[in-house]
mmCIF file of C-alpha atoms in Angstrom:
data_model
loop_
_atom_site.group_PDB
_atom_site.id
_atom_site.type_symbol
_atom_site.label_atom_id
_atom_site.label_comp_id
_atom_site.label_asym_id
_atom_site.label_seq_id
_atom_site.Cartn_x
_atom_site.Cartn_y
_atom_site.Cartn_z
ATOM 1 C CA MET A 1 -1.967 83.745 22.532
ATOM 2 C CA SER A 2 -2.100 82.467 26.129
ATOM 3 C CA GLY A 3 -3.264 79.085 25.602
ATOM 4 C CA ALA A 4 -0.757 76.554 24.115
ATOM 5 C CA PRO A 5 -1.362 76.816 19.788
ATOM 6 C CA PRO A 6 -4.295 73.859 19.821
ATOM 7 C CA SER A 7 -2.202 71.139 16.400
ATOM 8 C CA TYR A 8 -2.032 68.291 16.787
ATOM 9 C CA CYS A 9 -0.128 65.226 15.836
ATOM 10 C CA PHE A 10 -1.120 61.493 14.495
ATOM 11 C CA VAL A 11 -0.058 57.640 13.856
ATOM 12 C CA ALA A 12 -2.192 54.946 12.719
ATOM 13 C CA LEU A 13 0.170 51.170 12.897
ATOM 14 C CA PRO A 14 -1.011 47.895 11.189
ATOM 15 C CA PRO A 15 -3.788 47.023 11.049
ATOM 16 C CA ARG A 16 -5.529 49.929 11.789
ATOM 17 C CA ALA A 17 -3.082 51.066 8.343
ATOM 18 C CA LYS A 18 -2.822 49.910 4.136
ATOM 19 C CA ASP A 19 -0.407 47.767 3.599
ATOM 20 C CA GLY A 20 1.503 47.385 6.332
ATOM 21 C CA LEU A 21 2.453 50.982 6.169
ATOM 22 C CA VAL A 22 2.784 53.182 9.035
ATOM 23 C CA VAL A 23 0.880 56.722 8.782
ATOM 24 C CA PHE A 24 2.484 59.797 10.686
ATOM 25 C CA GLY A 25 0.449 63.689 10.377
ATOM 26 C CA LYS A 26 0.838 66.978 11.873
ATOM 27 C CA ASN A 27 -1.061 70.035 11.819
ATOM 28 C CA SER A 28 0.906 73.237 12.840
ATOM 29 C CA ALA A 29 -1.313 75.300 14.573
ATOM 30 C CA ARG A 30 1.100 78.225 15.581
ATOM 31 C CA PRO A 31 -0.216 82.331 15.482
ATOM 32 C CA ARG A 32 -1.473 83.628 11.678
ATOM 33 C CA ASP A 33 1.552 85.891 10.814
ATOM 34 C CA GLU A 34 3.987 83.106 11.620
ATOM 35 C CA VAL A 35 5.585 81.730 8.491
ATOM 36 C CA GLN A 36 6.917 77.944 7.678
ATOM 37 C CA GLU A 37 9.732 77.063 5.352
ATOM 38 C CA VAL A 38 10.683 73.732 4.983
ATOM 39 C CA VAL A 39 14.213 72.673 4.367
ATOM 40 C CA TYR A 40 16.907 69.422 4.200
ATOM 41 C CA PHE A 41 19.798 69.560 5.867
ATOM 42 C CA PRO A 42 22.148 67.077 3.816
ATOM 43 C CA ALA A 43 24.400 64.082 6.498
ATOM 44 C CA ALA A 44 27.166 65.350 8.336
ATOM 45 C CA GLU A 45 30.779 65.122 9.629
ATOM 46 C CA HIS A 46 31.772 67.188 12.896
ATOM 47 C CA GLU A 47 34.955 68.617 14.635
ATOM 48 C CA ALA A 48 35.655 67.299 17.738
ATOM 49 C CA GLU A 49 34.378 69.902 20.443
ATOM 50 C CA SER A 50 32.906 71.319 18.203
ATOM 51 C CA ARG A 51 29.161 73.563 19.278
ATOM 52 C CA VAL A 52 25.965 73.436 17.823
ATOM 53 C CA GLU A 53 23.852 76.846 17.759
ATOM 54 C CA CYS A 54 20.481 76.002 18.674
ATOM 55 C CA THR A 55 17.341 78.781 19.047
ATOM 56 C CA TYR A 56 18.755 80.081 22.319
ATOM 57 C CA ILE A 57 21.887 78.344 23.355
ATOM 58 C CA SER A 58 24.566 75.935 22.041
ATOM 59 C CA ILE A 59 24.763 72.810 23.117
ATOM 60 C CA ASP A 60 27.733 70.111 21.983
ATOM 61 C CA GLN A 61 28.196 68.844 18.544
ATOM 62 C CA VAL A 62 27.507 64.487 18.102
ATOM 63 C CA PRO A 63 30.697 63.469 15.466
ATOM 64 C CA ARG A 64 27.915 63.246 12.604
ATOM 65 C CA THR A 65 24.533 63.972 11.885
ATOM 66 C CA HIS A 66 22.167 62.680 9.772
ATOM 67 C CA ALA A 67 20.154 63.742 6.582
ATOM 68 C CA ILE A 68 16.653 65.371 7.677
ATOM 69 C CA VAL A 69 13.829 67.419 6.249
ATOM 70 C CA ILE A 70 11.874 69.990 8.493
ATOM 71 C CA SER A 71 9.811 72.382 8.577
ATOM 72 C CA ARG A 72 10.221 74.966 10.403
ATOM 73 C CA PRO A 73 8.908 78.666 11.748
ATOM 74 C CA ALA A 74 11.111 80.660 9.931
ATOM 75 C CA TRP A 75 12.959 82.188 12.867
ATOM 76 C CA LEU A 76 14.216 79.623 14.830
ATOM 77 C CA TRP A 77 16.868 77.209 14.442
ATOM 78 C CA GLY A 78 14.904 73.792 15.894
ATOM 79 C CA ALA A 79 11.099 71.659 13.884
ATOM 80 C CA GLU A 80 7.827 71.573 14.708
ATOM 81 C CA MET A 81 8.302 68.324 12.680
ATOM 82 C CA GLY A 82 10.154 66.500 10.150
ATOM 83 C CA ALA A 83 12.075 63.219 9.203
ATOM 84 C CA ASN A 84 15.530 61.649 9.046
ATOM 85 C CA GLU A 85 16.731 59.162 6.207
ATOM 86 C CA HIS A 86 16.690 56.607 8.910
ATOM 87 C CA GLY A 87 12.737 56.585 8.503
ATOM 88 C CA VAL A 88 12.446 58.290 11.748
ATOM 89 C CA CYS A 89 9.214 61.329 12.434
ATOM 90 C CA ILE A 90 9.302 63.534 15.156
ATOM 91 C CA ALA A 91 7.351 66.310 15.944
ATOM 92 C CA ASN A 92 6.198 68.270 19.413
ATOM 93 C CA GLU A 93 3.399 69.355 21.331
ATOM 94 C CA ALA A 94 3.776 72.245 23.406
ATOM 95 C CA ILE A 95 1.176 71.852 26.524
ATOM 96 C CA THR A 96 0.685 73.441 29.854
ATOM 97 C CA ALA A 97 1.090 71.880 32.544
ATOM 98 C CA ARG A 98 0.593 72.481 36.454
ATOM 99 C CA GLU A 99 4.220 73.211 36.659
ATOM 100 C CA PRO A 100 4.617 76.474 34.616
ATOM 101 C CA ALA A 101 6.984 76.182 31.931
ATOM 102 C CA ALA A 102 10.790 77.760 32.645
ATOM 103 C CA GLU A 103 10.770 81.690 30.574
ATOM 104 C CA THR A 104 14.559 80.850 31.243
ATOM 105 C CA GLU A 105 16.126 81.045 27.867
ATOM 106 C CA ALA A 106 16.978 77.254 27.594
ATOM 107 C CA LEU A 107 16.504 74.233 24.575
ATOM 108 C CA LEU A 108 13.193 74.754 22.733
ATOM 109 C CA GLY A 109 10.676 71.734 22.256
ATOM 110 C CA MET A 110 10.896 72.399 18.983
ATOM 111 C CA ASP A 111 14.859 72.329 19.392
ATOM 112 C CA LEU A 112 14.791 68.860 21.400
ATOM 113 C CA VAL A 113 12.271 67.385 17.158
ATOM 114 C CA ARG A 114 15.284 68.625 15.341
ATOM 115 C CA LEU A 115 18.218 67.381 17.090
ATOM 116 C CA GLY A 116 16.081 64.224 18.258
ATOM 117 C CA LEU A 117 16.110 64.003 13.947
ATOM 118 C CA GLU A 118 20.158 65.086 13.294
ATOM 119 C CA ARG A 119 20.362 62.306 15.749
ATOM 120 C CA GLY A 120 18.591 58.888 16.170
ATOM 121 C CA THR A 121 18.330 56.196 13.827
ATOM 122 C CA THR A 122 15.044 54.797 15.805
ATOM 123 C CA ALA A 123 12.092 56.390 17.408
ATOM 124 C CA LYS A 124 13.235 55.266 20.305
ATOM 125 C CA GLU A 125 16.960 56.459 19.857
ATOM 126 C CA ALA A 126 15.667 59.632 19.229
ATOM 127 C CA LEU A 127 13.606 59.334 22.465
ATOM 128 C CA ASP A 128 17.063 58.709 24.474
ATOM 129 C CA ILE A 129 18.369 61.643 22.827
ATOM 130 C CA ILE A 130 16.098 64.170 24.012
ATOM 131 C CA VAL A 131 15.262 62.772 27.424
ATOM 132 C CA SER A 132 18.802 62.652 28.346
ATOM 133 C CA LEU A 133 19.279 66.630 26.514
ATOM 134 C CA LEU A 134 15.825 67.410 28.538
ATOM 135 C CA ASP A 135 18.163 66.621 31.835
ATOM 136 C CA GLU A 136 21.122 68.360 30.954
ATOM 137 C CA HIS A 137 20.193 71.610 29.656
ATOM 138 C CA GLY A 138 16.591 71.983 30.137
ATOM 139 C CA GLN A 139 13.851 73.374 28.059
ATOM 140 C CA GLY A 140 12.574 76.324 28.153
ATOM 141 C CA GLY A 141 12.609 80.018 26.739
ATOM 142 C CA ASN A 142 9.313 81.870 23.532
ATOM 143 C CA TYR A 143 8.003 79.960 21.375
ATOM 144 C CA TYR A 144 7.004 82.768 20.080
ATOM 145 C CA GLU A 145 8.675 85.694 17.951
ATOM 146 C CA ASP A 146 7.079 88.375 20.133
ATOM 147 C CA ALA A 147 9.495 91.512 21.443
ATOM 148 C CA HIS A 148 6.036 91.651 24.685
ATOM 149 C CA SER A 149 5.336 88.501 26.367
ATOM 150 C CA CYS A 150 6.908 85.268 26.797
ATOM 151 C CA HIS A 151 5.116 82.428 25.863
ATOM 152 C CA SER A 152 6.368 79.560 27.141
ATOM 153 C CA PHE A 153 5.356 75.468 27.343
ATOM 154 C CA GLN A 154 6.578 72.521 28.191
ATOM 155 C CA SER A 155 6.558 69.920 25.492
ATOM 156 C CA ALA A 156 4.862 66.424 24.510
ATOM 157 C CA TYR A 157 6.221 64.468 21.320
ATOM 158 C CA LEU A 158 4.759 61.812 19.422
ATOM 159 C CA LEU A 159 7.762 59.971 18.010
ATOM 160 C CA VAL A 160 7.093 57.458 14.579
ATOM 161 C CA ASP A 161 9.501 54.947 12.791
ATOM 162 C CA ARG A 162 8.546 52.194 10.583
ATOM 163 C CA ASP A 163 7.924 49.411 13.727
ATOM 164 C CA GLU A 164 6.827 51.135 16.565
ATOM 165 C CA ALA A 165 5.980 54.814 17.563
ATOM 166 C CA TRP A 166 6.403 56.478 20.632
ATOM 167 C CA VAL A 167 4.430 59.248 23.062
ATOM 168 C CA LEU A 168 6.579 61.025 25.644
ATOM 169 C CA GLU A 169 5.383 64.064 27.422
ATOM 170 C CA THR A 170 7.794 66.641 29.543
ATOM 171 C CA VAL A 171 7.516 68.861 32.217
ATOM 172 C CA GLY A 172 10.591 70.488 33.269
ATOM 173 C CA LYS A 173 13.065 67.784 33.377
ATOM 174 C CA TYR A 174 11.091 65.206 34.231
ATOM 175 C CA TRP A 175 9.132 62.233 31.580
ATOM 176 C CA ALA A 176 6.819 60.159 30.623
ATOM 177 C CA ALA A 177 6.976 57.913 27.836
ATOM 178 C CA GLU A 178 4.224 55.366 25.651
ATOM 179 C CA ARG A 179 5.150 52.322 23.501
ATOM 180 C CA ILE A 180 2.659 52.124 20.977
ATOM 181 C CA THR A 181 2.762 48.888 18.304
ATOM 182 C CA GLU A 182 -1.325 48.742 16.613
ATOM 183 C CA GLY A 183 -3.496 50.611 16.414
ATOM 184 C CA VAL A 184 -3.964 54.664 15.881
ATOM 185 C CA ARG A 185 -2.892 57.702 18.630
ATOM 186 C CA CYS A 186 -3.117 60.969 18.352
ATOM 187 C CA ILE A 187 -1.469 63.985 20.833
ATOM 188 C CA CYS A 188 -2.390 67.733 21.371
ATOM 189 C CA ASN A 189 -2.003 70.443 23.743
ATOM 190 C CA GLN A 190 -2.690 68.661 27.184
ATOM 191 C CA LEU A 191 -1.146 65.430 28.892
ATOM 192 C CA SER A 192 -2.904 62.231 27.592
ATOM 193 C CA LEU A 193 -0.831 59.600 28.901
ATOM 194 C CA THR A 194 -2.562 58.658 32.282
ATOM 195 C CA THR A 195 -1.143 54.973 33.934
ATOM 196 C CA LYS A 196 0.035 53.124 31.165
ATOM 197 C CA MET A 197 3.577 53.816 30.834
ATOM 198 C CA ASP A 198 6.307 51.136 29.850
ATOM 199 C CA GLU A 199 9.832 54.475 30.462
ATOM 200 C CA GLU A 200 9.117 57.434 33.369
ATOM 201 C CA HIS A 201 12.035 59.762 34.454
ATOM 202 C CA PRO A 202 13.735 58.053 37.606
ATOM 203 C CA GLU A 203 12.811 60.848 39.975
ATOM 204 C CA LEU A 204 8.968 61.062 38.471
ATOM 205 C CA ARG A 205 6.898 59.795 41.256
ATOM 206 C CA THR A 206 9.195 61.374 44.154
ATOM 207 C CA TYR A 207 9.037 64.191 42.798
ATOM 208 C CA ALA A 208 5.319 64.666 42.171
ATOM 209 C CA GLN A 209 4.926 63.162 46.324
ATOM 210 C CA SER A 210 6.954 65.938 47.005
ATOM 211 C CA GLN A 211 4.751 68.691 45.313
ATOM 212 C CA GLY A 212 2.235 67.230 46.717
ATOM 213 C CA TRP A 213 0.400 66.234 43.820
ATOM 214 C CA TRP A 214 0.861 62.858 44.855
ATOM 215 C CA THR A 215 0.211 61.145 47.424
ATOM 216 C CA GLY A 216 1.836 57.834 47.213
ATOM 217 C CA GLU A 217 -0.301 55.416 47.674
ATOM 218 C CA ASP A 218 -3.666 56.049 44.937
ATOM 219 C CA GLU A 219 -2.329 54.225 41.546
ATOM 220 C CA PHE A 220 -0.053 57.126 39.744
ATOM 221 C CA ASN A 221 -2.074 58.426 36.476
ATOM 222 C CA PHE A 222 0.040 60.907 34.606
ATOM 223 C CA ALA A 223 -2.139 63.305 33.171
ATOM 224 C CA GLN A 224 -4.336 63.683 36.362
ATOM 225 C CA VAL A 225 -1.208 64.710 38.554
ATOM 226 C CA PHE A 226 0.890 66.787 36.199
ATOM 227 C CA SER A 227 -2.050 68.612 34.347
ATOM 228 C CA PRO A 228 -2.949 71.988 34.919
ATOM 229 C CA ALA A 229 -6.342 71.910 37.688
ATOM 230 C CA ASP A 230 -8.899 73.914 35.385
ATOM 231 C CA ASP A 231 -7.853 71.127 32.303
ATOM 232 C CA HIS A 232 -10.812 69.851 31.312
ATOM 233 C CA LEU A 233 -10.403 69.630 27.742
ATOM 234 C CA ASP A 234 -9.067 66.093 25.850
ATOM 235 C CA CYS A 235 -8.751 65.554 22.667
ATOM 236 C CA CYS A 236 -11.184 64.771 21.365
ATOM 237 C CA ALA A 237 -11.034 66.545 18.460
ATOM 238 C CA GLY A 238 -8.219 64.682 17.044
ATOM 239 C CA LYS A 239 -9.221 61.441 18.082
ATOM 240 C CA ASP A 240 -12.544 61.240 17.313
ATOM 241 C CA SER A 241 -11.417 61.563 13.140
ATOM 242 C CA LEU A 242 -8.905 58.952 13.886
ATOM 243 C CA GLU A 243 -10.442 56.648 15.798
ATOM 244 C CA LYS A 244 -13.994 56.965 13.434
ATOM 245 C CA GLN A 245 -12.152 56.279 10.239
ATOM 246 C CA GLU A 246 -14.156 52.844 9.032
ATOM 247 C CA GLU A 247 -11.879 52.051 6.710
ATOM 248 C CA SER A 248 -8.015 51.156 6.469
ATOM 249 C CA ILE A 249 -6.502 54.643 7.293
ATOM 250 C CA THR A 250 -3.760 55.606 4.918
ATOM 251 C CA VAL A 251 -1.928 59.359 2.625
ATOM 252 C CA GLN A 252 -5.163 60.216 1.857
ATOM 253 C CA THR A 253 -7.221 59.772 4.833
ATOM 254 C CA MET A 254 -4.513 61.245 7.087
ATOM 255 C CA ILE A 255 -4.677 64.992 4.763
ATOM 256 C CA ASN A 256 -8.436 64.659 4.879
ATOM 257 C CA ILE A 257 -8.270 64.427 8.484
ATOM 258 C CA LEU A 258 -5.642 67.173 8.867
ATOM 259 C CA ARG A 259 -8.114 69.740 6.008
ATOM 260 C CA ASP A 260 -11.349 68.899 8.726
ATOM 261 C CA LYS A 261 -12.134 72.688 9.795
ATOM 262 C CA ALA A 262 -15.696 71.830 11.530
ATOM 263 C CA SER A 263 -13.752 69.263 13.930
ATOM 264 C CA GLY A 264 -11.412 71.555 15.294
ATOM 265 C CA VAL A 265 -7.677 69.897 13.435
ATOM 266 C CA CYS A 266 -6.707 72.054 10.426
ATOM 267 C CA ILE A 267 -7.766 75.170 13.003
ATOM 268 C CA ASP A 268 -8.587 78.746 11.457
ATOM 269 C CA SER A 269 -9.467 81.286 14.207
ATOM 270 C CA GLU A 270 -8.114 84.710 15.020
ATOM 271 C CA SER A 271 -5.299 83.774 17.084
ATOM 272 C CA PHE A 272 -3.809 81.049 15.450
ATOM 273 C CA LEU A 273 -4.233 79.452 12.020
ATOM 274 C CA THR A 274 -2.862 76.066 11.247
ATOM 275 C CA THR A 275 1.202 77.665 9.350
ATOM 276 C CA SER A 276 2.043 74.171 7.715
ATOM 277 C CA SER A 277 1.500 70.511 7.950
ATOM 278 C CA ILE A 278 3.190 66.828 6.989
ATOM 279 C CA VAL A 279 2.190 63.498 6.320
ATOM 280 C CA SER A 280 4.510 61.256 5.780
ATOM 281 C CA VAL A 281 4.401 57.131 4.763
ATOM 282 C CA LEU A 282 6.870 54.910 6.585
ATOM 283 C CA PRO A 283 6.378 51.012 4.721
ATOM 284 C CA GLN A 284 7.527 48.628 6.855
ATOM 285 C CA ASN A 285 8.935 46.451 3.752
ATOM 286 C CA ARG A 286 12.589 47.779 3.881
ATOM 287 C CA SER A 287 12.931 48.143 0.493
ATOM 288 C CA SER A 288 11.034 50.383 0.083
ATOM 289 C CA PRO A 289 11.180 54.651 0.684
ATOM 290 C CA CYS A 290 9.439 55.711 3.153
ATOM 291 C CA ILE A 291 7.929 59.362 1.830
ATOM 292 C CA HIS A 292 6.959 63.162 3.514
ATOM 293 C CA TYR A 293 4.519 65.013 2.319
ATOM 294 C CA PHE A 294 4.675 69.049 3.597
ATOM 295 C CA THR A 295 3.088 71.779 2.779
ATOM 296 C CA GLY A 296 4.840 74.498 3.630
ATOM 297 C CA THR A 297 1.665 76.289 3.510
ATOM 298 C CA PRO A 298 -0.825 77.376 5.524
ATOM 299 C CA ASP A 299 -4.137 76.056 5.639
ATOM 300 C CA PRO A 300 -3.981 72.086 4.880
ATOM 301 C CA SER A 301 -8.050 72.955 3.054
ATOM 302 C CA ARG A 302 -6.309 74.955 0.847
ATOM 303 C CA SER A 303 -2.635 73.659 -0.441
ATOM 304 C CA ILE A 304 -0.807 70.916 -1.323
ATOM 305 C CA PHE A 305 0.567 68.310 0.268
ATOM 306 C CA LYS A 306 4.048 67.177 -1.781
ATOM 307 C CA PRO A 307 6.546 64.346 -2.032
ATOM 308 C CA PHE A 308 9.937 64.505 -0.740
ATOM 309 C CA ILE A 309 12.113 61.190 -0.240
ATOM 310 C CA PHE A 310 15.464 60.873 0.609
ATOM 311 C CA VAL A 311 18.605 60.228 -1.697
ATOM 312 C CA ASP A 312 21.907 61.114 -1.788
ATOM 313 C CA ASP A 313 21.603 63.970 -4.056
ATOM 314 C CA VAL A 314 18.921 65.266 -2.496
ATOM 315 C CA LYS A 315 17.747 69.210 -4.698
ATOM 316 C CA LEU A 316 17.803 72.558 -2.270
ATOM 317 C CA VAL A 317 14.053 73.586 -2.498
ATOM 318 C CA PRO A 318 15.233 77.482 -2.176
ATOM 319 C CA LYS A 319 11.663 79.232 -3.000
ATOM 320 C CA ALA A 320 10.224 77.396 0.504
ATOM 321 C CA GLN A 321 13.797 78.441 1.981
ATOM 322 C CA SER A 322 12.795 81.919 3.921
ATOM 323 C CA PRO A 323 15.275 84.265 3.373
ATOM 324 C CA CYS A 324 18.234 84.644 5.862
ATOM 325 C CA PHE A 325 19.544 87.187 8.062
ATOM 326 C CA GLY A 326 22.524 85.988 9.860
ATOM 327 C CA ASP A 327 23.789 87.832 12.956
ATOM 328 C CA ASP A 328 21.979 91.454 11.985
ATOM 329 C CA ASP A 329 17.859 88.653 12.643
ATOM 330 C CA PRO A 330 15.955 90.069 15.296
ATOM 331 C CA ALA A 331 15.912 86.845 16.762
ATOM 332 C CA LYS A 332 19.583 85.873 17.472
ATOM 333 C CA LYS A 333 19.571 89.418 19.533
ATOM 334 C CA GLU A 334 18.817 90.902 22.602
ATOM 335 C CA PRO A 335 16.973 92.375 23.425
ATOM 336 C CA ARG A 336 14.903 90.195 20.629
ATOM 337 C CA PHE A 337 12.320 90.864 18.489
ATOM 338 C CA GLN A 338 12.613 94.256 18.073
ATOM 339 C CA GLU A 339 11.711 94.043 14.651
ATOM 340 C CA LYS A 340 10.192 92.035 12.546
ATOM 341 C CA PRO A 341 11.330 90.276 9.774
ATOM 342 C CA ASP A 342 9.263 90.161 6.068
ATOM 343 C CA ARG A 343 10.457 85.686 6.841
ATOM 344 C CA ARG A 344 7.949 84.994 3.924
ATOM 345 C CA HIS A 345 9.173 82.594 0.952
ATOM 346 C CA GLU A 346 8.701 82.260 -2.412
ATOM 347 C CA LEU A 347 6.385 79.487 -1.830
ATOM 348 C CA TYR A 348 4.947 81.453 0.131
ATOM 349 C CA LYS A 349 3.767 84.704 -0.991
ATOM 350 C CA ALA A 350 2.316 82.485 -4.766
ATOM 351 C CA HIS A 351 0.675 80.939 -2.255
ATOM 352 C CA GLU A 352 -0.808 83.965 -0.285
ATOM 353 C CA TRP A 353 -2.947 84.823 -3.807
ATOM 354 C CA ALA A 354 -3.840 81.994 -4.304
ATOM 355 C CA ARG A 355 -5.872 81.762 -0.712
ATOM 356 C CA ALA A 356 -7.007 85.476 -1.549
ATOM 357 C CA VAL A 357 -8.680 83.885 -4.855
ATOM 358 C CA ILE A 358 -10.083 80.250 -3.319
ATOM 359 C CA GLU A 359 -11.355 82.342 -0.163
ATOM 360 C CA SER A 360 -13.181 84.840 -3.018
ATOM 361 C CA ASP A 361 -15.539 81.842 -3.633
ATOM 362 C CA GLN A 362 -15.780 82.402 -6.998
ATOM 363 C CA GLU A 363 -15.707 81.084 -10.096
ATOM 364 C CA GLN A 364 -11.945 81.246 -10.390
ATOM 365 C CA GLY A 365 -10.898 80.020 -6.850
ATOM 366 C CA ARG A 366 -12.680 76.872 -7.062
ATOM 367 C CA THR A 367 -12.112 76.042 -10.117
ATOM 368 C CA LEU A 368 -8.459 76.965 -8.460
ATOM 369 C CA ARG A 369 -8.362 74.380 -6.232
ATOM 370 C CA LYS A 370 -9.687 71.644 -8.410
ATOM 371 C CA THR A 371 -6.651 72.302 -10.636
ATOM 372 C CA MET A 372 -4.634 72.484 -6.742
ATOM 373 C CA LEU A 373 -6.468 68.526 -5.863
ATOM 374 C CA GLU A 374 -5.458 67.658 -9.289
ATOM 375 C CA LEU A 375 -2.477 68.566 -9.541
ATOM 376 C CA GLU A 376 -2.378 66.993 -5.396
ATOM 377 C CA LYS A 377 -3.647 63.773 -6.646
ATOM 378 C CA GLN A 378 -1.672 62.892 -9.534
ATOM 379 C CA GLY A 379 1.423 62.868 -6.448
ATOM 380 C CA LEU A 380 -0.007 60.488 -4.345
ATOM 381 C CA GLU A 381 -0.765 58.507 -7.738
ATOM 382 C CA ALA A 382 2.402 58.636 -8.492
ATOM 383 C CA MET A 383 4.261 57.400 -5.012
ATOM 384 C CA GLU A 384 1.785 54.822 -4.768
ATOM 385 C CA GLU A 385 3.613 53.596 -7.606
ATOM 386 C CA ILE A 386 6.744 54.201 -5.915
ATOM 387 C CA LEU A 387 5.130 51.892 -2.924
ATOM 388 C CA SER A 388 4.284 49.480 -4.957
ATOM 389 C CA SER A 389 7.179 48.792 -6.666
ATOM 390 C CA PRO A 390 9.636 45.508 -6.232
ATOM 391 C CA GLU A 391 12.181 48.127 -7.202
ATOM 392 C CA PRO A 392 14.033 51.294 -5.096
ATOM 393 C CA PRO A 393 13.079 54.038 -6.896
ATOM 394 C CA ASP A 394 16.024 56.194 -9.499
ATOM 395 C CA PRO A 395 17.190 58.585 -6.920
ATOM 396 C CA ALA A 396 18.204 60.465 -10.040
ATOM 397 C CA GLU A 397 14.929 61.310 -10.422
ATOM 398 C CA VAL A 398 13.137 61.526 -7.609
ATOM 399 C CA GLY A 399 16.234 63.830 -6.284
ATOM 400 C CA ASP A 400 14.434 66.850 -7.427
ATOM 401 C CA LEU A 401 11.400 65.767 -6.447
ATOM 402 C CA PHE A 402 9.583 68.705 -3.670
ATOM 403 C CA TYR A 403 11.727 70.902 -6.040
ATOM 404 C CA ASP A 404 9.584 70.049 -8.949
ATOM 405 C CA CYS A 405 6.266 69.578 -7.093
ATOM 406 C CA VAL A 406 6.966 73.314 -5.777
ATOM 407 C CA ASP A 407 8.037 74.492 -8.978
ATOM 408 C CA THR A 408 5.255 73.174 -10.618
ATOM 409 C CA GLU A 409 2.928 74.624 -7.650
ATOM 410 C CA MET A 410 4.451 78.168 -8.542
ATOM 411 C CA LYS A 411 3.642 78.073 -11.792
ATOM 412 C CA PHE A 412 -0.178 77.216 -10.633
ATOM 413 C CA PHE A 413 -0.240 80.233 -8.923
ATOM 414 C CA LYS A 414 1.098 83.070 -11.575
#
């Protein structure tokens, strides 16, 4: 598992996305046996000079954090992907670069996803927060729950709101970013920014020159300068899947792309599996709510995308949350990861049975998959009605939306 896992993040903005919508999606490819949980954290006020314990280090807390919903590997603090109450979505990609990532424990790329969501009201504000924290604390530490070797990576991010998207790619504390206001974009586990950069670290080019990676005379191409010499791949699987869509891109289009194993977007290999997925729809019309669909289970081709909408009183979903081991968690004690506790939540356990039935490809499996897709379709249609309604949804009805969907799904698995 030395290479970065081949995850994909996507965004489609008008005119490629349908009806003034911004559509965001990500497949999280992680070690096969890793469990992801879907967790909601309400907005919170914090005392002056308080600290926040991230995965490996603690940093200064801010006076107020926004409400967030995230999908994360159950052993860490941060997030692979998620959204906040202001309609900001962020996902990250582990990438390899010319400069090896630090093994010294600092902030993980996944910590920075959560910190950006908790503190940013727009995609650009979240980007500014992430690069500021990167400069102050650095990035480093093990990306996997593995006692035998340290897998450390640099990070790339896709940050999206109702108006625009930003691609942010980082190498150590150095970074470059590109703003996207229309069309489609895909990022994966390689550097993708070339000569179009809208913002960059003030010492980025000086640093590249000091390392002998750039002469200062050629046009500065970020990916060429900072990619490993043997990195000849590109994100064509994801890029092609998105660009070949002839129709306007909808939530269903994005779900279909994330489910596509033939293209390589949905990972199911010896080492890696798509352990969780998200699709978000962000209407440019601010009177309509943003809707975020999470699987909370592995393999989107055998999972149900379930909707979540931010309201003041969201019902928590313990069935999609992993057991908490507190200070006894082997991820929190040093030396780390000396044991691997069972982190499966109730939804994950129920879904394991469903996956086995579907994989057997018998009549029962085909029937079950059809039922799951029908259940998902009902949810998508109900959300379409909410988006097309001139009235905002009733908070009392949508506060337990994700809870009810998880509950219904589990009943089908029993």
